[in-house]
Amino acid sequence: MSPRRNRQYGGAKPIDRTGGDRYGLERTEQWRGETWVVRQLGGGGAAKHYRCPGCDQEIPPGVPHVVAWQQHGDVDDRRHWHKACWNARDRRSARLQRSRNAPRY
């Protein structure tokens, strides 16, 4: 029996950081007269539990989602949204009422 080969064929692939449609790249969008920076996160980039402001439901770790913040806002102003909730943000009400015992993430 011949020994096993653990060689990778084709060599290392270069990392493209110039743009495109991949996760983690930022784009800007207009919403409610403000400029928002929007970044899509893949499942591997989501390591914590987040609360979506669109549906007030939890985003568990490992679920791809969208992070959005105002262009001239602070780092603490970032909000994590489900992708469908971000796309439907104009059709959803912003006045969701949570119960007193609901956790605030």
Coordinates of C-alpha atoms in Angstrom, one line a residue, residues 50-86:
Y50 CA -28.9 39.2 19.4
R51 CA -32.4 40.7 19.5
C52 CA -33.8 41.8 16.1
P53 CA -35.5 45.2 16.3
G54 CA -37.8 44.4 13.4
C55 CA -39.6 41.4 14.9
D56 CA -38.3 41.5 18.5
Q57 CA -37.2 37.9 18.2
E58 CA -33.9 36.5 19.2
I59 CA -31.2 35.8 16.6
P60 CA -29.3 32.7 17.8
P61 CA -25.6 32.2 17.2
G62 CA -24.7 30.7 13.8
V63 CA -27.6 32.4 11.9
P64 CA -26.7 34.7 9.0
H65 CA -28.1 38.2 9.6
V66 CA -27.6 41.9 8.8
V67 CA -25.9 44.5 11.0
A68 CA -27.0 48.1 10.4
W69 CA -26.0 51.4 11.9
Q70 CA -26.3 55.1 11.0
Q71 CA -23.3 56.3 9.0
H72 CA -22.3 58.9 11.5
G73 CA -23.4 56.9 14.5
D74 CA -21.5 55.3 17.4
V75 CA -20.4 51.7 17.6
D76 CA -23.0 51.2 20.3
D77 CA -25.7 52.1 17.7
R78 CA -25.3 48.9 15.7
R79 CA -28.4 46.8 15.4
H80 CA -28.6 43.2 14.3
W81 CA -31.6 42.4 12.1
H82 CA -32.9 39.3 10.4
K83 CA -32.3 39.7 6.7
A84 CA -36.1 39.5 6.0
C85 CA -36.8 42.0 8.7
W86 CA -34.3 44.5 7.3

